[in-house]
Short mmCIF file of C-alpha atoms in Angstrom, two decimals:
data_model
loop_
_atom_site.label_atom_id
_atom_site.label_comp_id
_atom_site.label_asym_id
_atom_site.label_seq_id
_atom_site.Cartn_x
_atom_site.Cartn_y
_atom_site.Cartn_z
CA UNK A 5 -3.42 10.52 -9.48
CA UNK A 6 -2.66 13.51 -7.75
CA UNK A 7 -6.52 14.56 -7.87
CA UNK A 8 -7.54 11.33 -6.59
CA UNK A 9 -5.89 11.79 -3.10
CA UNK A 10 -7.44 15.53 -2.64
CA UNK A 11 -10.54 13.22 -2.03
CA UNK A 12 -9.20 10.51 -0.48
CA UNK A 13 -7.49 10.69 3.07
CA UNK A 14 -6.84 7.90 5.51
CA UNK A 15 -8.11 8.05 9.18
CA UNK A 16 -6.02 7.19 11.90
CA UNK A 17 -3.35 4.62 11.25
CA UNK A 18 -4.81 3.53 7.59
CA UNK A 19 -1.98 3.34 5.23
CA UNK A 20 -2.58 4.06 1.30
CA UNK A 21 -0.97 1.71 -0.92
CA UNK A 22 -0.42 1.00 -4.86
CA UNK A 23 1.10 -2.66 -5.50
CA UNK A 24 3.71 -2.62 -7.92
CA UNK A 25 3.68 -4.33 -11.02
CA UNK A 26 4.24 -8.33 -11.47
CA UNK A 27 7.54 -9.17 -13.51
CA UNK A 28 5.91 -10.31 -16.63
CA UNK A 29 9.30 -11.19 -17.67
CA UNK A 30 12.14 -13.20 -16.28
CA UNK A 31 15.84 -12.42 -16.32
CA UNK A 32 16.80 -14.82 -18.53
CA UNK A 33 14.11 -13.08 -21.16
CA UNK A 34 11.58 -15.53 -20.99
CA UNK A 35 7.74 -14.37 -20.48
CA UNK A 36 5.74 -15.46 -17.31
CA UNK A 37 2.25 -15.91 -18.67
CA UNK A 38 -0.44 -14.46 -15.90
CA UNK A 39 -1.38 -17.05 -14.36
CA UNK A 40 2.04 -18.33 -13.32
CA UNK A 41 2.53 -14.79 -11.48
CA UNK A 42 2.99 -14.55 -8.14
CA UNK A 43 1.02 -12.02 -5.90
CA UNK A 44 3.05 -8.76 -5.65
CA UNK A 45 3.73 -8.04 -1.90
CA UNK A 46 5.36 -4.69 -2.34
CA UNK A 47 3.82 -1.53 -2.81
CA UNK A 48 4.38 2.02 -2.99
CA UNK A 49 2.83 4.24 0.01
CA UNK A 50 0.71 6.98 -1.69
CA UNK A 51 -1.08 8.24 1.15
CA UNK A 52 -1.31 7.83 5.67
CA UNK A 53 -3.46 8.76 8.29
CA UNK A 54 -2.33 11.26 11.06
CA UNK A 55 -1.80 7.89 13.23
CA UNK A 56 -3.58 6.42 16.39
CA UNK A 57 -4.46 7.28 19.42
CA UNK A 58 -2.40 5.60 22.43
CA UNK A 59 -3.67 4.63 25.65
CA UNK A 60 -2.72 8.13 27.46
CA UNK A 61 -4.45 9.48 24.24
CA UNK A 62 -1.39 11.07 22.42
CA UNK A 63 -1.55 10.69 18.88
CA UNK A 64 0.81 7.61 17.37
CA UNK A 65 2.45 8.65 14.01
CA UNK A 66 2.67 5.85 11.27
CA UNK A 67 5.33 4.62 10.95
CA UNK A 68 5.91 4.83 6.66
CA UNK A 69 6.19 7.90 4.99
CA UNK A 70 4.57 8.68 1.43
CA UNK A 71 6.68 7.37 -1.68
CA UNK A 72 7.84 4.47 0.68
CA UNK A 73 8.33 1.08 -0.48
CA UNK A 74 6.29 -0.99 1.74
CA UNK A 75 6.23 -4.81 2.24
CA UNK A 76 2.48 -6.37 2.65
CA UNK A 77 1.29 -9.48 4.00
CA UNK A 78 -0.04 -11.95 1.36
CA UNK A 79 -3.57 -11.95 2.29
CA UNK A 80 -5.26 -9.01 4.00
CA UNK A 81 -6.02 -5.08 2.87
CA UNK A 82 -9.04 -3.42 1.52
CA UNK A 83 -8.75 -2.62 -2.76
CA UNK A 84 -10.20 0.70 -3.11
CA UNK A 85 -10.64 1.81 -6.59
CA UNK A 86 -9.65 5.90 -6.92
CA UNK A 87 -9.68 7.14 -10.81
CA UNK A 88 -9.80 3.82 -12.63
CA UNK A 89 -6.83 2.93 -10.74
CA UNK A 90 -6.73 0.37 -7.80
CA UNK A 91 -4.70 1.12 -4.47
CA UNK A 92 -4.99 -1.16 -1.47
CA UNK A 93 -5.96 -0.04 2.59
CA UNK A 94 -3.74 -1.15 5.50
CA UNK A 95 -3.53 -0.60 9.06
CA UNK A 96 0.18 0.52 9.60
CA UNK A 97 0.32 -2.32 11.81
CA UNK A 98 -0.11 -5.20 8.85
CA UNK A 99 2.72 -3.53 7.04
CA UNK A 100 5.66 -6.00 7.43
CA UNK A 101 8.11 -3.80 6.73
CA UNK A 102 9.71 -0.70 4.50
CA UNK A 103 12.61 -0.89 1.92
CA UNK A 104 15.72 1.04 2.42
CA UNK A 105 17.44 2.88 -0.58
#
């Protein structure tokens, strides 16, 4: 994957993400069959942008940091397909919100 990003960057405040997997299995043990999945709304950041420019024209930084676990909104996001793999666009602005460790 690592390759994939050397020709691949965000502009501005684009945020690159890759959804996690869907639970496939419950905790109880029991299989989910696919089309009884939910949509996954987290993601893992993989690549940003430098961030946009403000009004006074300084550069805003994005606000998530690579290897960030990321909330999304449900609908939304451009799927870009890098290496046979698929990875989602945001503006750093749809991103609901980050997960803390």
């Amino acid at each position: 994957a690592g390759k994939a990003f050397r020709k691949f960057l965000p502009l501005f405040d684009r945020v690159l993400v890759e959804r996690c997997a869907a639970e496939t299995v419950t905790k109880g043990g029991i299989m989910i069959p696919e089309k009884s999945q939910g949509k996954v709304l987290q993601a893992t950041v993989v690549a940003v942008g430098s961030g946009a420019r403000g009004k006074d024209g300084e550069i805003q930084p994005v606000s998530v940091k690579v290897g960030e676990k990321v909330l999304l909104p449900e609908y939304g996001g451009t799927k870009i397909v890098l290496e046979d793999k698929d990875y989602y666009l945001f503006r750093d602005g749809d991103i609901l919100g980050k997960y803390l460790d």
